[in-house]
Amino acid sequence: MSNWQQRESYLTDIAERCLRGHKSFDLRRSHLVEASQISKGTIYNHFPTEADLVVAVATAHYRKRLERAAIDDALYADYLTRFLMHHCWGLRDDLLYDRFIISRVMPNSELLQQVTDENRAAFEQIYGEYIRWNRELIKAVGVVEGFNRAELVGNYLRGALINCDDAGKQYDDASLYYQFSYALTQLMGHSDKRIPKLADYASWLARLEPAANAA
């Protein structure tokens, strides 16, 4: 990784931390100067417009989700379980760290038109890979005709993340993930398939707790 990439990764990490607890993307490039201790000129070189900052943060977010997807590919042999637990992990991560829900602002075609070609291409590549991973997994679970299942699931995921954040849901509530998984399974058209039990989600949360305390 080049120094430029390392610095941009550092800046997007700082931006993500600054946005924790926020319900709107109200962070500006000028705010990063004090938070990062990096000069204004350098920050503006990385993010020529405010839109570039938004898109760069979104790109970093979906890159981390792709990294988690690779872990889940190895952890869960069953396709449905893999899909459910991946998104449960994402929901827990957002709630535990009070992250800004990036789907409040992205994807956004108008915003993408305002950014540099490089930042647009980076977002479209990473986001496209993540969407493909999800769609291929939904297909592997089994295609149920009648509705665009990927679209239904995508819309639900976006709404559920925002609603859970707005409602102040607790990250350690096992029933939240059980209900979340039940809804996803129904939307995928697989109400006949068994999902993890409530006790399984409680055990999963307990296994993750040491990592949360160490973070």
PDB file of N, CA, C and O in Angstrom, residues 64-102:
ATOM      1  N   LYS A  64     -14.660  -2.772   3.929  1.00  0.00           N
ATOM      2  CA  LYS A  64     -14.644  -3.544   5.177  1.00  0.00           C
ATOM      3  C   LYS A  64     -15.712  -4.625   5.169  1.00  0.00           C
ATOM      4  O   LYS A  64     -15.506  -5.728   5.687  1.00  0.00           O
ATOM      5  N   ARG A  65     -16.852  -4.325   4.573  1.00  0.00           N
ATOM      6  CA  ARG A  65     -17.897  -5.346   4.472  1.00  0.00           C
ATOM      7  C   ARG A  65     -17.445  -6.495   3.562  1.00  0.00           C
ATOM      8  O   ARG A  65     -17.752  -7.664   3.820  1.00  0.00           O
ATOM      9  N   LEU A  66     -16.729  -6.176   2.503  1.00  0.00           N
ATOM     10  CA  LEU A  66     -16.192  -7.226   1.627  1.00  0.00           C
ATOM     11  C   LEU A  66     -15.167  -8.080   2.365  1.00  0.00           C
ATOM     12  O   LEU A  66     -15.105  -9.298   2.174  1.00  0.00           O
ATOM     13  N   GLU A  67     -14.350  -7.448   3.187  1.00  0.00           N
ATOM     14  CA  GLU A  67     -13.379  -8.192   3.987  1.00  0.00           C
ATOM     15  C   GLU A  67     -14.094  -9.141   4.941  1.00  0.00           C
ATOM     16  O   GLU A  67     -13.664 -10.280   5.134  1.00  0.00           O
ATOM     17  N   ARG A  68     -15.191  -8.671   5.522  1.00  0.00           N
ATOM     18  CA  ARG A  68     -15.975  -9.537   6.398  1.00  0.00           C
ATOM     19  C   ARG A  68     -16.630 -10.660   5.605  1.00  0.00           C
ATOM     20  O   ARG A  68     -16.741 -11.799   6.092  1.00  0.00           O
ATOM     21  N   ALA A  69     -17.059 -10.374   4.382  1.00  0.00           N
ATOM     22  CA  ALA A  69     -17.670 -11.400   3.539  1.00  0.00           C
ATOM     23  C   ALA A  69     -16.700 -12.553   3.296  1.00  0.00           C
ATOM     24  O   ALA A  69     -17.094 -13.723   3.304  1.00  0.00           O
ATOM     25  N   ALA A  70     -15.424 -12.235   3.097  1.00  0.00           N
ATOM     26  CA  ALA A  70     -14.414 -13.278   2.884  1.00  0.00           C
ATOM     27  C   ALA A  70     -14.274 -14.147   4.132  1.00  0.00           C
ATOM     28  O   ALA A  70     -14.094 -15.373   4.031  1.00  0.00           O
ATOM     29  N   ILE A  71     -14.359 -13.530   5.307  1.00  0.00           N
ATOM     30  CA  ILE A  71     -14.310 -14.299   6.555  1.00  0.00           C
ATOM     31  C   ILE A  71     -15.522 -15.215   6.663  1.00  0.00           C
ATOM     32  O   ILE A  71     -15.405 -16.397   7.013  1.00  0.00           O
ATOM     33  N   ASP A  72     -16.699 -14.677   6.340  1.00  0.00           N
ATOM     34  CA  ASP A  72     -17.921 -15.468   6.441  1.00  0.00           C
ATOM     35  C   ASP A  72     -17.962 -16.596   5.421  1.00  0.00           C
ATOM     36  O   ASP A  72     -18.554 -17.655   5.678  1.00  0.00           O
ATOM     37  N   ASP A  73     -17.331 -16.394   4.265  1.00  0.00           N
ATOM     38  CA  ASP A  73     -17.224 -17.475   3.279  1.00  0.00           C
ATOM     39  C   ASP A  73     -16.530 -18.694   3.887  1.00  0.00           C
ATOM     40  O   ASP A  73     -16.873 -19.840   3.587  1.00  0.00           O
ATOM     41  N   ALA A  74     -15.545 -18.425   4.732  1.00  0.00           N
ATOM     42  CA  ALA A  74     -14.787 -19.511   5.359  1.00  0.00           C
ATOM     43  C   ALA A  74     -15.502 -20.076   6.597  1.00  0.00           C
ATOM     44  O   ALA A  74     -15.341 -21.254   6.925  1.00  0.00           O
ATOM     45  N   LEU A  75     -16.284 -19.234   7.271  1.00  0.00           N
ATOM     46  CA  LEU A  75     -16.916 -19.651   8.521  1.00  0.00           C
ATOM     47  C   LEU A  75     -18.160 -20.508   8.328  1.00  0.00           C
ATOM     48  O   LEU A  75     -18.419 -21.434   9.113  1.00  0.00           O
ATOM     49  N   TYR A  76     -18.952 -20.204   7.306  1.00  0.00           N
ATOM     50  CA  TYR A  76     -20.274 -20.827   7.171  1.00  0.00           C
ATOM     51  C   TYR A  76     -20.407 -21.553   5.839  1.00  0.00           C
ATOM     52  O   TYR A  76     -20.416 -20.922   4.777  1.00  0.00           O
ATOM     53  N   ALA A  77     -20.533 -22.865   5.915  1.00  0.00           N
ATOM     54  CA  ALA A  77     -20.679 -23.663   4.694  1.00  0.00           C
ATOM     55  C   ALA A  77     -22.082 -23.530   4.109  1.00  0.00           C
ATOM     56  O   ALA A  77     -22.259 -23.522   2.884  1.00  0.00           O
ATOM     57  N   ASP A  78     -23.077 -23.422   4.982  1.00  0.00           N
ATOM     58  CA  ASP A  78     -24.462 -23.289   4.519  1.00  0.00           C
ATOM     59  C   ASP A  78     -24.695 -21.878   3.992  1.00  0.00           C
ATOM     60  O   ASP A  78     -24.410 -20.891   4.679  1.00  0.00           O
ATOM     61  N   TYR A  79     -25.227 -21.773   2.783  1.00  0.00           N
ATOM     62  CA  TYR A  79     -25.371 -20.472   2.129  1.00  0.00           C
ATOM     63  C   TYR A  79     -26.313 -19.536   2.876  1.00  0.00           C
ATOM     64  O   TYR A  79     -26.024 -18.343   3.027  1.00  0.00           O
ATOM     65  N   LEU A  80     -27.446 -20.065   3.322  1.00  0.00           N
ATOM     66  CA  LEU A  80     -28.408 -19.206   4.019  1.00  0.00           C
ATOM     67  C   LEU A  80     -27.818 -18.705   5.338  1.00  0.00           C
ATOM     68  O   LEU A  80     -27.919 -17.509   5.651  1.00  0.00           O
ATOM     69  N   THR A  81     -27.210 -19.603   6.081  1.00  0.00           N
ATOM     70  CA  THR A  81     -26.589 -19.201   7.347  1.00  0.00           C
ATOM     71  C   THR A  81     -25.512 -18.152   7.112  1.00  0.00           C
ATOM     72  O   THR A  81     -25.400 -17.173   7.861  1.00  0.00           O
ATOM     73  N   ARG A  82     -24.737 -18.334   6.063  1.00  0.00           N
ATOM     74  CA  ARG A  82     -23.676 -17.377   5.734  1.00  0.00           C
ATOM     75  C   ARG A  82     -24.267 -15.998   5.458  1.00  0.00           C
ATOM     76  O   ARG A  82     -23.762 -14.990   5.969  1.00  0.00           O
ATOM     77  N   PHE A  83     -25.326 -15.971   4.689  1.00  0.00           N
ATOM     78  CA  PHE A  83     -25.951 -14.694   4.351  1.00  0.00           C
ATOM     79  C   PHE A  83     -26.516 -14.017   5.595  1.00  0.00           C
ATOM     80  O   PHE A  83     -26.292 -12.819   5.835  1.00  0.00           O
ATOM     81  N   LEU A  84     -27.250 -14.781   6.388  1.00  0.00           N
ATOM     82  CA  LEU A  84     -27.872 -14.217   7.583  1.00  0.00           C
ATOM     83  C   LEU A  84     -26.834 -13.721   8.583  1.00  0.00           C
ATOM     84  O   LEU A  84     -26.941 -12.598   9.103  1.00  0.00           O
ATOM     85  N   MET A  85     -25.827 -14.539   8.843  1.00  0.00           N
ATOM     86  CA  MET A  85     -24.850 -14.168   9.859  1.00  0.00           C
ATOM     87  C   MET A  85     -23.961 -13.018   9.404  1.00  0.00           C
ATOM     88  O   MET A  85     -23.493 -12.222  10.222  1.00  0.00           O
ATOM     89  N   HIS A  86     -23.737 -12.933   8.107  1.00  0.00           N
ATOM     90  CA  HIS A  86     -22.977 -11.788   7.595  1.00  0.00           C
ATOM     91  C   HIS A  86     -23.711 -10.481   7.900  1.00  0.00           C
ATOM     92  O   HIS A  86     -23.106  -9.517   8.390  1.00  0.00           O
ATOM     93  N   HIS A  87     -24.993 -10.458   7.631  1.00  0.00           N
ATOM     94  CA  HIS A  87     -25.735  -9.216   7.842  1.00  0.00           C
ATOM     95  C   HIS A  87     -26.049  -8.982   9.320  1.00  0.00           C
ATOM     96  O   HIS A  87     -26.163  -7.820   9.742  1.00  0.00           O
ATOM     97  N   CYS A  88     -26.160 -10.043  10.093  1.00  0.00           N
ATOM     98  CA  CYS A  88     -26.264  -9.865  11.538  1.00  0.00           C
ATOM     99  C   CYS A  88     -24.977  -9.237  12.075  1.00  0.00           C
ATOM    100  O   CYS A  88     -25.025  -8.353  12.942  1.00  0.00           O
ATOM    101  N   TRP A  89     -23.854  -9.697  11.580  1.00  0.00           N
ATOM    102  CA  TRP A  89     -22.575  -9.121  12.004  1.00  0.00           C
ATOM    103  C   TRP A  89     -22.518  -7.634  11.651  1.00  0.00           C
ATOM    104  O   TRP A  89     -22.079  -6.815  12.460  1.00  0.00           O
ATOM    105  N   GLY A  90     -22.974  -7.283  10.456  1.00  0.00           N
ATOM    106  CA  GLY A  90     -22.970  -5.889  10.043  1.00  0.00           C
ATOM    107  C   GLY A  90     -23.872  -5.032  10.914  1.00  0.00           C
ATOM    108  O   GLY A  90     -23.507  -3.909  11.292  1.00  0.00           O
ATOM    109  N   LEU A  91     -25.052  -5.552  11.244  1.00  0.00           N
ATOM    110  CA  LEU A  91     -25.979  -4.823  12.113  1.00  0.00           C
ATOM    111  C   LEU A  91     -25.368  -4.635  13.497  1.00  0.00           C
ATOM    112  O   LEU A  91     -25.411  -3.539  14.070  1.00  0.00           O
ATOM    113  N   ARG A  92     -24.792  -5.695  14.032  1.00  0.00           N
ATOM    114  CA  ARG A  92     -24.156  -5.611  15.348  1.00  0.00           C
ATOM    115  C   ARG A  92     -23.007  -4.608  15.331  1.00  0.00           C
ATOM    116  O   ARG A  92     -22.858  -3.809  16.263  1.00  0.00           O
ATOM    117  N   ASP A  93     -22.204  -4.634  14.287  1.00  0.00           N
ATOM    118  CA  ASP A  93     -21.064  -3.730  14.188  1.00  0.00           C
ATOM    119  C   ASP A  93     -21.533  -2.275  14.182  1.00  0.00           C
ATOM    120  O   ASP A  93     -20.957  -1.428  14.868  1.00  0.00           O
ATOM    121  N   ASP A  94     -22.576  -1.999  13.434  1.00  0.00           N
ATOM    122  CA  ASP A  94     -23.108  -0.630  13.367  1.00  0.00           C
ATOM    123  C   ASP A  94     -23.635  -0.172  14.721  1.00  0.00           C
ATOM    124  O   ASP A  94     -23.395   0.960  15.153  1.00  0.00           O
ATOM    125  N   LEU A  95     -24.379  -1.069  15.421  1.00  0.00           N
ATOM    126  CA  LEU A  95     -24.970  -0.701  16.697  1.00  0.00           C
ATOM    127  C   LEU A  95     -23.934  -0.607  17.810  1.00  0.00           C
ATOM    128  O   LEU A  95     -23.962   0.314  18.627  1.00  0.00           O
ATOM    129  N   LEU A  96     -23.015  -1.567  17.835  1.00  0.00           N
ATOM    130  CA  LEU A  96     -22.008  -1.595  18.894  1.00  0.00           C
ATOM    131  C   LEU A  96     -21.141  -0.345  18.882  1.00  0.00           C
ATOM    132  O   LEU A  96     -20.868   0.254  19.929  1.00  0.00           O
ATOM    133  N   TYR A  97     -20.706   0.049  17.683  1.00  0.00           N
ATOM    134  CA  TYR A  97     -19.803   1.189  17.569  1.00  0.00           C
ATOM    135  C   TYR A  97     -20.521   2.484  17.195  1.00  0.00           C
ATOM    136  O   TYR A  97     -19.858   3.480  16.907  1.00  0.00           O
ATOM    137  N   ASP A  98     -21.868   2.426  17.221  1.00  0.00           N
ATOM    138  CA  ASP A  98     -22.675   3.622  16.956  1.00  0.00           C
ATOM    139  C   ASP A  98     -22.250   4.284  15.648  1.00  0.00           C
ATOM    140  O   ASP A  98     -22.086   5.504  15.568  1.00  0.00           O
ATOM    141  N   ARG A  99     -22.044   3.462  14.633  1.00  0.00           N
ATOM    142  CA  ARG A  99     -21.542   3.964  13.359  1.00  0.00           C
ATOM    143  C   ARG A  99     -22.610   4.755  12.609  1.00  0.00           C
ATOM    144  O   ARG A  99     -23.815   4.510  12.749  1.00  0.00           O
ATOM    145  N   PHE A 100     -22.154   5.687  11.800  1.00  0.00           N
ATOM    146  CA  PHE A 100     -23.052   6.368  10.872  1.00  0.00           C
ATOM    147  C   PHE A 100     -23.518   5.355   9.838  1.00  0.00           C
ATOM    148  O   PHE A 100     -22.698   4.612   9.263  1.00  0.00           O
ATOM    149  N   ILE A 101     -24.816   5.284   9.597  1.00  0.00           N
ATOM    150  CA  ILE A 101     -25.363   4.312   8.642  1.00  0.00           C
ATOM    151  C   ILE A 101     -25.162   4.860   7.233  1.00  0.00           C
ATOM    152  O   ILE A 101     -25.873   5.770   6.796  1.00  0.00           O
ATOM    153  N   ILE A 102     -24.185   4.302   6.539  1.00  0.00           N
ATOM    154  CA  ILE A 102     -23.774   4.868   5.252  1.00  0.00           C
ATOM    155  C   ILE A 102     -24.879   4.767   4.207  1.00  0.00           C
ATOM    156  O   ILE A 102     -24.922   5.572   3.260  1.00  0.00           O
TER     157      ILE A 102
END
